[in-house]
C-alpha positions as a printed Julia matrix, in Angstrom:
243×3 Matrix{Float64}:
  -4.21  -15.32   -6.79
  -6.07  -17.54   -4.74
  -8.49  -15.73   -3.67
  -9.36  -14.88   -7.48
  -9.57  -18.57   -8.06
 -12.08  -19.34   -5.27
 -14.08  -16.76   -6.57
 -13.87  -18.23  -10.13
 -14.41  -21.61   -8.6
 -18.01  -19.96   -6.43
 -18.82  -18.8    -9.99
 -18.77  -22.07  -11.51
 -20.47  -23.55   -9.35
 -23.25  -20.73   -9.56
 -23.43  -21.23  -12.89
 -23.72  -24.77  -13.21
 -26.63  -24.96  -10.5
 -28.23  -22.06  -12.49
 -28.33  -24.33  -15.31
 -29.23  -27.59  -13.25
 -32.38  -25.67  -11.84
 -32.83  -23.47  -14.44
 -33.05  -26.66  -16.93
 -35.57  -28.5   -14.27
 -37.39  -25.93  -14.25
 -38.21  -25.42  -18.41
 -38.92  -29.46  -17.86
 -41.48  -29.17  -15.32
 -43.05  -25.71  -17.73
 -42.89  -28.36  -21.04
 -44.6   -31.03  -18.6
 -47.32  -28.51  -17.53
 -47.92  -27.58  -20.96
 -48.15  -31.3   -22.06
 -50.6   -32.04  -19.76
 -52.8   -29.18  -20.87
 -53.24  -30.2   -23.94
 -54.2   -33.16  -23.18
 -57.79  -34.17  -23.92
 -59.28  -35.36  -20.72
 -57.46  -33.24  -17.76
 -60.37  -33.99  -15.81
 -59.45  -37.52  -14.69
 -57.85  -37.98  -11.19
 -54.5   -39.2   -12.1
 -54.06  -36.02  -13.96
 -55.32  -33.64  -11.62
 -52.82  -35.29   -9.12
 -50.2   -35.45  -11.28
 -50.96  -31.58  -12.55
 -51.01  -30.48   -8.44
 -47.54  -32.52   -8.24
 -46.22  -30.37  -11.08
 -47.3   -26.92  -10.09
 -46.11  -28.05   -6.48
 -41.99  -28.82   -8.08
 -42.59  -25.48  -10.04
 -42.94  -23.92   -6.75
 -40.36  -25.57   -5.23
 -37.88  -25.02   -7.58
 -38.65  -21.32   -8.38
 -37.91  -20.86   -4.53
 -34.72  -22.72   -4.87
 -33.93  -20.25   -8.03
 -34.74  -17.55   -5.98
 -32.36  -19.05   -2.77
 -29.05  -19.61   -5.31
 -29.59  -15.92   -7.05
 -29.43  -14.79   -3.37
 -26.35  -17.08   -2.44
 -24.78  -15.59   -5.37
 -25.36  -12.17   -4.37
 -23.83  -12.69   -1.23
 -21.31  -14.64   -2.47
 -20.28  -11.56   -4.9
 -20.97   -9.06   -1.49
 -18.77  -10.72    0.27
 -16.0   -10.75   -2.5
 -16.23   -7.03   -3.05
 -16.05   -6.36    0.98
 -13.22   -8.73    0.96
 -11.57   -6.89   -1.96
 -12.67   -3.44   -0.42
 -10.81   -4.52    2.99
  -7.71   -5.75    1.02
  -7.56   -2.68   -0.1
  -7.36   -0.69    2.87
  -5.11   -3.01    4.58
  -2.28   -3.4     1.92
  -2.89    1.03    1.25
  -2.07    0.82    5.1
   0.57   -1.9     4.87
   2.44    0.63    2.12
   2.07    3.52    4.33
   3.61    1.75    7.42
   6.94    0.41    4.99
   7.36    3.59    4.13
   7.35    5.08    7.37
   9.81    2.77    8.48
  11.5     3.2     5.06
  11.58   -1.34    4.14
  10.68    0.22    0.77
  12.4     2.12   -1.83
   9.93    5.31   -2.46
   9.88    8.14   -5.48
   7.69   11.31   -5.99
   8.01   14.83   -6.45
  10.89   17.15   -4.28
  13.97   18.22   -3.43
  17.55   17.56   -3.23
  20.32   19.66   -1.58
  23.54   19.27   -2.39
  26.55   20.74    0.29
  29.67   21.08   -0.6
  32.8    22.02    1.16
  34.73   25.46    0.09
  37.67   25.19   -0.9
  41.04   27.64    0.93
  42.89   29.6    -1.74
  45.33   26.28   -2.81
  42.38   24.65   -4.04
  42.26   21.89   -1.11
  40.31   21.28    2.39
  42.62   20.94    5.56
  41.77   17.29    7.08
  41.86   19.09   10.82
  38.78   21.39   10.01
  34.86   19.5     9.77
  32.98   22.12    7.18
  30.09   19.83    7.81
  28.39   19.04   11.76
  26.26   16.55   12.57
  24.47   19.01   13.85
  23.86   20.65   10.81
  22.15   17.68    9.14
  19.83   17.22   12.14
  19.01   21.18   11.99
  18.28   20.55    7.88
  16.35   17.82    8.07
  14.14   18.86   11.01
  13.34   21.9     8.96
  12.29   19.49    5.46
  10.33   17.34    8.12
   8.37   20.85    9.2
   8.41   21.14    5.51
   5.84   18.31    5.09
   8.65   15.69    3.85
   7.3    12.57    3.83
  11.13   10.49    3.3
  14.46   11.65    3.63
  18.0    10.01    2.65
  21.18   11.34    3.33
  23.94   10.29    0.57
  21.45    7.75    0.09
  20.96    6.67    3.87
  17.36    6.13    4.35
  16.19    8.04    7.58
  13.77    6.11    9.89
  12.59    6.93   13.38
  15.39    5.06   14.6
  17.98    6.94   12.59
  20.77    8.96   14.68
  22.99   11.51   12.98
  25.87   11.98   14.9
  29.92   12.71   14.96
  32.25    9.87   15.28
  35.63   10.83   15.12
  37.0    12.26   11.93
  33.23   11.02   10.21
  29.22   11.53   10.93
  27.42    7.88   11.41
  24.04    7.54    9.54
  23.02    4.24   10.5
  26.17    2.61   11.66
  27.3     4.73    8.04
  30.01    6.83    7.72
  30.0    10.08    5.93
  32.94   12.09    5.04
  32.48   15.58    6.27
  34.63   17.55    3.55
  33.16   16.14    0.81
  29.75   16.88   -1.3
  27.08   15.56    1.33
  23.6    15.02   -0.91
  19.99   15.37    1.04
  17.09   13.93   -1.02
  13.63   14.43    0.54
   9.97   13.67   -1.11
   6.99   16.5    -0.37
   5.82   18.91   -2.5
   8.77   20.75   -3.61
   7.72   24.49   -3.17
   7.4    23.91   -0.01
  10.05   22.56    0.94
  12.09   25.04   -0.96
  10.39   27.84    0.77
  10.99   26.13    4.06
  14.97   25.55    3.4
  15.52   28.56    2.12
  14.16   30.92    4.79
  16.49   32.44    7.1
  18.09   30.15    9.46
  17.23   27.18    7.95
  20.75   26.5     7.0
  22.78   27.06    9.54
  24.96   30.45    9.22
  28.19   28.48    9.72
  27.98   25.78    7.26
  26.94   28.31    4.48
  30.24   29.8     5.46
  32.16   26.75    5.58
  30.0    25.35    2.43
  28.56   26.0    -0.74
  24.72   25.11   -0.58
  22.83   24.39   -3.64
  18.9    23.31   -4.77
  16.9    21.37   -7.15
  13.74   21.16   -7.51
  12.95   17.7    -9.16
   8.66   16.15  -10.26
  11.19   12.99   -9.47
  12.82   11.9    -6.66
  14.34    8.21   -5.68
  14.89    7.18   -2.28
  16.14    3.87   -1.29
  15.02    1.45    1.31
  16.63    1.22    4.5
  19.36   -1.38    4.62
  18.78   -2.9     8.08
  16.13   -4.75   10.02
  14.05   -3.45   12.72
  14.21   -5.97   15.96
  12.5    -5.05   19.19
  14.22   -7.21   21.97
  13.17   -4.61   24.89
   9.44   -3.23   23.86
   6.56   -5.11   23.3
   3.03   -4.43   21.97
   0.75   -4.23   24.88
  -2.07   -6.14   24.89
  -5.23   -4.47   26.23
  -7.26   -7.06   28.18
 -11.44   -6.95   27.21
C-alpha cells in the first residue's frame, strides 16, 4: 500500500510539472507568434527579445525532454521493483510452505488406515495394528511420489517432524496418535502419481495391511493445515561468508 501511494504521489508530481512546462512552453510559442506579426521585427529590441524567446523555447523543450525521461525511469524502476516483489514474496510462499507456517490446498490424496477388527467386533489394547514405522515407510514413499505437503490426522509434517512410538501412542510433533484407531494421511502432488506410487507392491507395509484395512481417494482438493509450532534455532546459525 505504500509503495502504490509513492508511486501515485511520483505521478502527480509528473503530471503537474508536465503541465507547469508544458503551459510555459505554449506561452513562449503565443509570444513568438506575437512578435511575428508584428510590423517592424527589424528593430534591435525585438531581435533581442525574439533571440531571448527562441533561447527559453530551447531551454524548456530540453527540460520537457529531461522530466519525460525522469518519468520513464521513474515508471522502470516501479515495474523492476514490482517484478522483484514478485519473485521474493513467490519465494517467501515457497519457503512457508516448506516449513509448513501456512495452511496449503491442491490436488491429491488421502489414505485412510484403519484397524481390523477380531471376531467380537473389538481391538485388544495389548496389540499396536499401527507402527511408527509404518507411517515413516508411507510417507517416504508419497515424498518419492512427488508430494509436495503431508499431514498426518492433520499433523503438518516439516523437516523437523519425527514419527515415533511412545508408549501405548506414536508422537507427531510432541502429538499423540492412537494406534487402533482410523489414522488419516493427506498429501498434495498430482494424485496419479501418488496413487501409482502407494499402491505398488511394498509400499504398504505387508503387516499393517494385515493388521489394517487400507483405503484411497483420489481428491482435485486437498486441505492441509499449518504447522502448530514455531521454529527456533538456539544451536545453528547462518554462516556468514566473508568477501
Amino acid at each position: 500500500m505504500k509503495k502504490f501511494k509513492s508511486q501515485i504521489s511520483i505521478g502527480v508530481i509528473c503530471i503537474l510539472l508536465g503541465f507547469m512546462i508544458t503551459y510555459q512552453f505554449k506561452m513562449i510559442n503565443k509570444q513568438n507568434s506575437t512578435v511575428v506579426v508584428q510590423p517592424d521585427t527589424n528593430t534591435p529590441e525585438i531581435i533581442t527579445e525574439n533571440e531571448q524567446l527562441k533561447k527559453s523555447k530551447v531551454d524548456m523543450q530540453k527540460k520537457i525532454d529531461a522530466l519525460d525521461a525522469k518519468t520513464k525511469e521513474y515508471e522502470n524502476t516501479a515495474g523492476g521493483r514490482d517484478e522483484a516483489s514478485k519473485i521474493l514474496n513467490k519465494a517467501l510462499e515457497e519457503t512457508r510452505t516448506l516449513t509448513g507456517e501456512t495452511e496449503v490446498e491442491g490436488e491429491g490424496l488421502i489414505i485412510y488406515i484403519d484397524p481390523k477388527s477380531d471376531i467380537f467386533g473389538s481391538i485388544s489394547d495389548d496389540r499396536q495394528s499401527i507402527q511408527d514405522s509404518d507411517l515413516v515407510h508411507i510417507v517416504n514413499e508419497l515424498y518419492s511420489g512427488g508430494a509436495e505437503a503431508i499431514c498426518i490426522n492433520d499433523i503438518r509434517l516439516t523437516v523437523r517432524s519425527g514419527i515415533r512410538t511412545a508408549g501405548n501412542a506414536i508422537l507427531i510433533n510432541d502429538e499423540k496418535i492412537i494406534p487402533n484407531k482410523r489414522v488419516t494421511i493427506k498429501a498434495i502432488g498430482k494424485s496419479s502419481i501418488l496413487y501409482g506410487t502407494i499402491k505398488f507392491p511394498g509400499a504398504i507395509p505387508p503387516d499393517l495391511i494385515t493388521a489394517c484395512d487400507v483405503t484411497y481417494e483420489e481428491l482435485k482438493k486437498v486441505t492441509i493445515p499449518k504447522y502448530n509450532k514455531t521454529y527456533d534455532f538456539e544451536y545453528a546459525k547462518p554462516i556468514v561468508k566473508k568477501k
